[in-house]
Coordinates of C-alpha atoms in Angstrom, one line a residue:
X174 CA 77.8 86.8 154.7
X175 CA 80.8 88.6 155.2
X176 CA 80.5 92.1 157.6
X177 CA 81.5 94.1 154.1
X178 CA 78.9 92.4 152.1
X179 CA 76.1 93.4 155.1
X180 CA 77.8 96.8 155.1
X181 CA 77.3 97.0 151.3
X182 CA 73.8 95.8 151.7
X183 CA 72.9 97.8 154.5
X184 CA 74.2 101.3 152.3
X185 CA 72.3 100.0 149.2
X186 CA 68.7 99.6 151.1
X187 CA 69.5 103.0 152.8
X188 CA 70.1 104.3 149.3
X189 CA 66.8 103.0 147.6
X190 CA 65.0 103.9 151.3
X191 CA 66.1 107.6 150.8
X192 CA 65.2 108.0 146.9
X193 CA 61.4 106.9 147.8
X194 CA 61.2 109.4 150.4
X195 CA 61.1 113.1 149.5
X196 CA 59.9 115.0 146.8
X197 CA 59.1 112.9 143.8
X198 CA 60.8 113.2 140.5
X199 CA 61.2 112.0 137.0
X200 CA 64.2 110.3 135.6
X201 CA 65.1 112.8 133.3
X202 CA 68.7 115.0 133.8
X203 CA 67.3 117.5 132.2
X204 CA 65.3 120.8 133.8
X205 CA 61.6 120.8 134.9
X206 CA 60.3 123.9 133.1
X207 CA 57.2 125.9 133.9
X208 CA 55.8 127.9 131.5
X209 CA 52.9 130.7 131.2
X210 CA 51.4 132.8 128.5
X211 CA 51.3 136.9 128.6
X212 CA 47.8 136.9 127.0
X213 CA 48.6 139.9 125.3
X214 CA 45.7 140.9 123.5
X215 CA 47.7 142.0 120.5
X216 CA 50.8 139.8 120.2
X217 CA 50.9 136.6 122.4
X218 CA 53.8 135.5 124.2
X219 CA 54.8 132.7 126.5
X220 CA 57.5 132.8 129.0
X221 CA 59.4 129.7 130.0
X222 CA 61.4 129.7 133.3
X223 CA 63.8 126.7 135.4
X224 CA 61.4 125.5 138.4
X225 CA 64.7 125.5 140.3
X226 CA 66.7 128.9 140.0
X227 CA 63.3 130.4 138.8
X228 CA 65.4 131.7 135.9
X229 CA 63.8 132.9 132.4
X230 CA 65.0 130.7 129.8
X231 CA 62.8 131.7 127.0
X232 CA 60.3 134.2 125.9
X233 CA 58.9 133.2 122.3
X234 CA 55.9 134.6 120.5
X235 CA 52.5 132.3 120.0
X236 CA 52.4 134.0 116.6
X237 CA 48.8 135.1 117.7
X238 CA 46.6 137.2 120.2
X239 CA 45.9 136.8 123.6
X240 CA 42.8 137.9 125.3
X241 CA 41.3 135.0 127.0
X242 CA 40.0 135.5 130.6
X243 CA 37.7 133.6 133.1
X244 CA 39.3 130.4 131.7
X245 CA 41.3 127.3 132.7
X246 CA 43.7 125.2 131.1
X247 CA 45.0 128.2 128.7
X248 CA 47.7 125.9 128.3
X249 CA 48.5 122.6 128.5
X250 CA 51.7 120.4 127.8
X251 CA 51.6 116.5 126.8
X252 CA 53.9 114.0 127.7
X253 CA 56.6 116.8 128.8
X254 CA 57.3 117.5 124.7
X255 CA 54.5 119.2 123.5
X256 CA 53.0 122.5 125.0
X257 CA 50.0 124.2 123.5
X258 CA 48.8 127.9 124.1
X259 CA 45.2 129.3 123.4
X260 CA 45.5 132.4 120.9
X261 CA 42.1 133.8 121.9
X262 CA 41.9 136.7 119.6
X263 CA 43.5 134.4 116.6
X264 CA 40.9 131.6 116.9
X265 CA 43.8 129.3 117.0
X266 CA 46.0 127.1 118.8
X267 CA 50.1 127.9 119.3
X268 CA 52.2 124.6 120.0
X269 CA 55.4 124.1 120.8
X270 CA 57.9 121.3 121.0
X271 CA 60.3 120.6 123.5
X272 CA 64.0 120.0 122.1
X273 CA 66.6 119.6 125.2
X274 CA 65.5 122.4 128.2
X275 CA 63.7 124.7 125.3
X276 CA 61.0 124.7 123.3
X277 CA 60.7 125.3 119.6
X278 CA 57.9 127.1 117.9
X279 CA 56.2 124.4 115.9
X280 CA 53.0 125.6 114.1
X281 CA 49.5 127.4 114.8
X282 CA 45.9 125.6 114.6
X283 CA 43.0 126.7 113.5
X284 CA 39.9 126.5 116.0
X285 CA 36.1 126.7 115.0
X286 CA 35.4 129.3 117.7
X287 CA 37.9 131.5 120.1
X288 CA 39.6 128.9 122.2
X289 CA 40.1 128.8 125.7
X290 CA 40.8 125.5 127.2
X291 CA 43.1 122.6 126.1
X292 CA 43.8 119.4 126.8
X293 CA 45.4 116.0 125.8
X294 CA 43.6 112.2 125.8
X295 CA 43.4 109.4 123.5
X296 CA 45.7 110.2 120.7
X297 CA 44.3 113.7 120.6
X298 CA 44.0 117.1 121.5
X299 CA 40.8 119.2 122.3
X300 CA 39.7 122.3 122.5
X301 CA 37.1 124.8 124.2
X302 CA 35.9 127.6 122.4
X303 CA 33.2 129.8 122.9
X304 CA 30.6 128.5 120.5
X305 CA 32.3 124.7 120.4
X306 CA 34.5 122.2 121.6
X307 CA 36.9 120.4 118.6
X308 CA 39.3 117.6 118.6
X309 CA 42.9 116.8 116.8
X310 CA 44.4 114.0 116.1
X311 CA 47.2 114.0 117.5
X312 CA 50.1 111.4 116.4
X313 CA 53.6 111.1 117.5
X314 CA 53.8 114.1 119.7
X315 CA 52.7 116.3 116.5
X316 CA 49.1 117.5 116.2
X317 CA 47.7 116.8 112.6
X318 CA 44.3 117.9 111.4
X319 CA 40.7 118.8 113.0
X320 CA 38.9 115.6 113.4
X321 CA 35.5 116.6 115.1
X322 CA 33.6 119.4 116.6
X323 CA 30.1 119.9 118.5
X324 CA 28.1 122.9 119.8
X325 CA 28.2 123.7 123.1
X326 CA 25.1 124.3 125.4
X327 CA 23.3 125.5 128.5
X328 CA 21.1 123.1 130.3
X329 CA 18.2 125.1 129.8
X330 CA 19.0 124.3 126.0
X331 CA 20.3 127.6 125.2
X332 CA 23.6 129.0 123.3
X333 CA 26.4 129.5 126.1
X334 CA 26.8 133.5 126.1
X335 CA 30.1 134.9 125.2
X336 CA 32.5 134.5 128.3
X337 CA 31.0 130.7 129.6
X338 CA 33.3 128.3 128.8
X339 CA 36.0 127.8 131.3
X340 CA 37.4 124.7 130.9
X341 CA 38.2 121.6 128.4
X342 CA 39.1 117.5 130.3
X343 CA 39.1 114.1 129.1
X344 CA 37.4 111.8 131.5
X345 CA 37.7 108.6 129.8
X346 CA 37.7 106.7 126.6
X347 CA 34.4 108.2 125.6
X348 CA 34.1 111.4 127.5
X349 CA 35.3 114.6 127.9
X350 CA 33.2 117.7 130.1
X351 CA 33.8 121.4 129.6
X352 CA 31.9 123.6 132.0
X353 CA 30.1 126.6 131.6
X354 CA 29.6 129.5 134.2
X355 CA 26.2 131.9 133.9
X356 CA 25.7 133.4 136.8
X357 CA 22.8 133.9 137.9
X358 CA 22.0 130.6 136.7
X359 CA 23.5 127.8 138.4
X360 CA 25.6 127.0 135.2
X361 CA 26.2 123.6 133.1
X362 CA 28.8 120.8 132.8
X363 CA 28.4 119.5 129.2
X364 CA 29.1 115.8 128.5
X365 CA 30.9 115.7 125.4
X366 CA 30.8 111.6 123.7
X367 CA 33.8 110.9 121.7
X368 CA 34.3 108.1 119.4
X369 CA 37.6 106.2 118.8
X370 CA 38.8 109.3 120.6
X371 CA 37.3 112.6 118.2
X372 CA 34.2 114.5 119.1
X373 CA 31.5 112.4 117.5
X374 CA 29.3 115.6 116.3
X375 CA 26.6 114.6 118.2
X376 CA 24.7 117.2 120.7
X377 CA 26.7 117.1 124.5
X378 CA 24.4 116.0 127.7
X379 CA 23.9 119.7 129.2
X380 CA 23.8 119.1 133.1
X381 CA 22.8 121.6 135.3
X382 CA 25.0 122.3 138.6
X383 CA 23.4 121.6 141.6
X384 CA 20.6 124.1 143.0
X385 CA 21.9 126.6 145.4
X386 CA 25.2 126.8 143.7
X387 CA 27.2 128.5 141.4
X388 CA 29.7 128.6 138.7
X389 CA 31.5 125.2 137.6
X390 CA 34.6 126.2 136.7
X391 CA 37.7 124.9 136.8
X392 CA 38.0 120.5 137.4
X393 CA 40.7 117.6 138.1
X394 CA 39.6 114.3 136.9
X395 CA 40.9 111.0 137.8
X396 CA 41.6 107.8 136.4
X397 CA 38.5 106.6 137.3
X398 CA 36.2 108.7 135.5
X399 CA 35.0 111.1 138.4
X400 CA 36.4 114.3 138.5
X401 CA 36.3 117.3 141.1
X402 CA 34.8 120.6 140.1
X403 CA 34.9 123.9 141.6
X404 CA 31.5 125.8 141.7
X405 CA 33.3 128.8 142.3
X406 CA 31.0 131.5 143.3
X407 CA 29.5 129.9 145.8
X408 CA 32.4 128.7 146.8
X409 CA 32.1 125.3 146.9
X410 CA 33.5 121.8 145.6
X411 CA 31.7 119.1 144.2
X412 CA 32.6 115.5 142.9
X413 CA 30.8 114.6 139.4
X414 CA 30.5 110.8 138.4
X415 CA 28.5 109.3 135.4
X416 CA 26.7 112.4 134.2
X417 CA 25.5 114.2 137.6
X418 CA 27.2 116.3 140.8
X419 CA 27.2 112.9 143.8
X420 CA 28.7 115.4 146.8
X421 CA 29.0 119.2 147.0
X422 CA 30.5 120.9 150.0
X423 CA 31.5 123.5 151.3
X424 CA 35.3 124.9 150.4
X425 CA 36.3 126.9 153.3
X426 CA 37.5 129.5 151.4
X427 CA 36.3 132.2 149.0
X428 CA 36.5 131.8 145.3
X429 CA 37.9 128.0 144.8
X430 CA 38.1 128.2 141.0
X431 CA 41.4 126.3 139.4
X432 CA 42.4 122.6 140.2
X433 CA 45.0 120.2 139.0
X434 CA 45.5 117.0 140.5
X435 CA 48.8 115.3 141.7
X436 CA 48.1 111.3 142.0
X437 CA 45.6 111.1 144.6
X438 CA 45.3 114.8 145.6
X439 CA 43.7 118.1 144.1
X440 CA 45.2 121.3 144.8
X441 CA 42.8 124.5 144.2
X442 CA 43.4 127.5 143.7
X443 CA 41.5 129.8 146.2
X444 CA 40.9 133.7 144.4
X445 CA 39.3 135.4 147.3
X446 CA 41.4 133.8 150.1
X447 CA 44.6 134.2 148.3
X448 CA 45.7 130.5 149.5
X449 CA 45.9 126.8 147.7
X450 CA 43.8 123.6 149.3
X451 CA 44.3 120.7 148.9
X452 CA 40.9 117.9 148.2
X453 CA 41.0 114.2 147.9
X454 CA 37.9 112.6 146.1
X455 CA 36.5 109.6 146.0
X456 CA 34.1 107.5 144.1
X457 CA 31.1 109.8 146.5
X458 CA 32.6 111.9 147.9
X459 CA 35.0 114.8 148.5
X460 CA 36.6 116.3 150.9
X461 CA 39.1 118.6 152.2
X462 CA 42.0 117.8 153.5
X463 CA 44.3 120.8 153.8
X464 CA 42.5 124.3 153.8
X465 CA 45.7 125.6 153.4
X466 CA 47.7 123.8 151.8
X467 CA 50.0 127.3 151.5
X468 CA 49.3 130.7 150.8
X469 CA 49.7 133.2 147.9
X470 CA 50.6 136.6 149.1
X471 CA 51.3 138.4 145.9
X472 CA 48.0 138.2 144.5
X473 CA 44.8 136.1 143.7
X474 CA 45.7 133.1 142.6
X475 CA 44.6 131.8 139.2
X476 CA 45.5 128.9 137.0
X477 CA 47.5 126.1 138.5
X478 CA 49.4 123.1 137.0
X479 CA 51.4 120.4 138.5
X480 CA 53.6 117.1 137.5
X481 CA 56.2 114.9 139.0
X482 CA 56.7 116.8 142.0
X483 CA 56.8 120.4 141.1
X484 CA 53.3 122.6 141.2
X485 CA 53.1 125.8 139.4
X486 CA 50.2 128.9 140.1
X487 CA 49.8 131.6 138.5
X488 CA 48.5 135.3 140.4
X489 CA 47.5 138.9 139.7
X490 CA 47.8 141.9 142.1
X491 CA 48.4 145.5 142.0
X492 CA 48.8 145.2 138.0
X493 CA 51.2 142.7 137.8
X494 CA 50.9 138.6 137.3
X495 CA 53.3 136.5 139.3
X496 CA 54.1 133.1 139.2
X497 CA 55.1 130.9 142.6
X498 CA 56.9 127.4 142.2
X499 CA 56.5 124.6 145.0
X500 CA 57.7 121.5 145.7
X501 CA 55.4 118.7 146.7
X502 CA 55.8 115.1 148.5
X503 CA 53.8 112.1 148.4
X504 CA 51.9 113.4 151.2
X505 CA 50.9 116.6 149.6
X506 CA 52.5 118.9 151.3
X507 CA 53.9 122.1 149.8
X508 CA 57.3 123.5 150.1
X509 CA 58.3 126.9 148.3
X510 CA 60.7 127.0 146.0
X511 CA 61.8 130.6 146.5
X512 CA 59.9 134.3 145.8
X513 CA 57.0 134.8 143.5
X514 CA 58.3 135.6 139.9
X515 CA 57.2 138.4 138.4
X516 CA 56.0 137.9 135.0
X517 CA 55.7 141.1 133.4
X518 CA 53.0 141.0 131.9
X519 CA 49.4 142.4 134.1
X520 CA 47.3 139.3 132.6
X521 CA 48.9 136.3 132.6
X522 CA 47.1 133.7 131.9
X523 CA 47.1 129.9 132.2
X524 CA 50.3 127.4 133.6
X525 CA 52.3 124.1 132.5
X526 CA 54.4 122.2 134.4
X527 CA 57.1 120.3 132.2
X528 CA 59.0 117.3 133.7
X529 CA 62.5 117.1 133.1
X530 CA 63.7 114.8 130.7
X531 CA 66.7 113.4 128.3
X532 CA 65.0 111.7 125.8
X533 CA 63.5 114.4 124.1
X534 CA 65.5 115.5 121.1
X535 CA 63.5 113.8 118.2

């Protein structure tokens, strides 16, 4: 081989070495965009900003009201095309398609109690209520009609009191858990069976969290059908598997609440210590592996989101909601993307993380 041929291949490994590197990132030209709701209580909004310049690309209206609190997963996005937004007060879904680097209004959803949780698995979307938990078919990036529903319920075999549900997540073919904080009580995960993908109707498996803790709340699954959960006023973690809690220890830090996982890690969102951990699981056990992972100093840290790189978290202090943007690598670590943005809004309330892409325009 000639000395420019091992020059050329010597600049072509150094190029592939240095892509797999850094922070990760999709193929896509296009923007990542991170998007939150106002929650206004009497006419919704969401606002959509650039993860890089931070800039505010969009504020469009949900065509509904806000209101929800003590939730997770107020919003969730699909594929990086499809975003949908809980319209509390409206008893209805907002979603949105992605067209370029915006997104267009596409139509509301009707719910069969006040929603407050979504998310996306097997050709459908679902949704936590108060009273219920419903699923959508959803086809081609479009979500068609209501295709099953179920009660909710305590473990104790009661009706979950208004202000429970906290969160909606597939985890699996068959399953999907939302979990319900009632404090005093130690609260319940409900096992939710779906079949060929829709809530089959029949009654969920009510599980009670695990004496001497409190609050499930917000949850990462992964692939494998365990997820992590936050029992949040006791503040704790715990790793659930095949219908009961396997490990529960202790957090480190006060109030871990909201999760969202990034491939093998799971960042939380710590309310009283005003900071983000990050939590690996396994198929036992969990455990921490940065207890700050990086702080939050504009507020208490609420709903968090993150995808191909890029980790959004939503706070509230001193009236006002922020929202902070980080980088992440394949190691987990966080780098900031620049100051807090200020929302405008004193509620805001869940977080989505779009990828960037160029394939988009349908």
């Amino acid at each position: 081989m000639s000395r420019r041929n091992v020059l050329s291949v010597f600049v072509a490994f150094l190029a592939i070495a240095g892509s797999g590197a850094g922070i990760y990132a999709s193929g896509g030209h296009g923007r990542a965009l991170v998007v939150t709701m106002t929650n206004d209580p009497d006419a919704n909004q969401i606002r959509v900003y650039d993860s890089e310049s931070h800039a505010l690309l969009q504020t469009l209206s949900t065509h509904g009201k806000g209101g929800a609190a003590g939730n997770a997963r107020g919003i969730r996005q699909h594929d990086g095309r499809l975003v949908a937004v809980v319209n509390n007060g409206s008893n209805d879904v907002a979603l949105f398609r992605r067209d370029g680097d915006v997104l267009k209004f596409d139509k509301v959803v009707s719910t069969t109690s006040a929603p407050v949780s979504v998310d996306f698995g097997n050709d459908h979307m679902y949704v936590a209520g108060a009273t219920t938990v419903d699923s959508f078919v959803l086809h081609q990036n479009s979500v068609e009609g209501l295709d099953g529903t179920t009660g909710l319920a305590l473990a104790n075999g009661a009706a979950p009191p208004a202000g429970s549900t906290a969160q909606v997540g597939v985890i699996g073919e068959r399953q999907l858990l939302v979990t319900l904080k009632t404090d005093p009580d130690p609260g319940t995960v409900d096992v939710v069976a779906l079949d060929r993908g829709r809530v089959d109707g029949s009654a969920p498996t009510a599980v009670s969290a695990p004496a001497g803790t409190l609050t499930p709340f917000g949850f990462a699954p992964y692939p494998d059908g365990t997820a992590l959960i936050t029992l949040a006023h006791s503040n704790q973690d715990g790793l659930f598997r095949d219908g009961s809690f396997r490990s529960v220890i202790a957090a480190g830090q006060a109030a871990s609440c909201w999760m969202t996982r990034a491939g093998k890690y799971v960042f939380a969102a710590n309310t009283g210590s005003h900071t983000i951990s990050r939590l690996v699981g396994t198929g036992n056990n969990v455990f921490v592996d940065g207890l700050v992972a990086a702080p939050i100093p504009t507020g208490a840290p609420a709903d968090i989101d993150a995808d191909s790189g890029v980790l959004g978290v939503v706070d509230h202090g001193a009236g006002e909601s922020h929202l902070s943007v980080f980088l992440y690598n394949r190691f987990g670590e966080l780098t900031s993307t620049g100051a807090a943005i200020t929302v405008g809004a004193p509620n805001a309330n869940g977080v989505a993380v779009l990828a960037p892409r160029d394939d988009d325009r349908n």
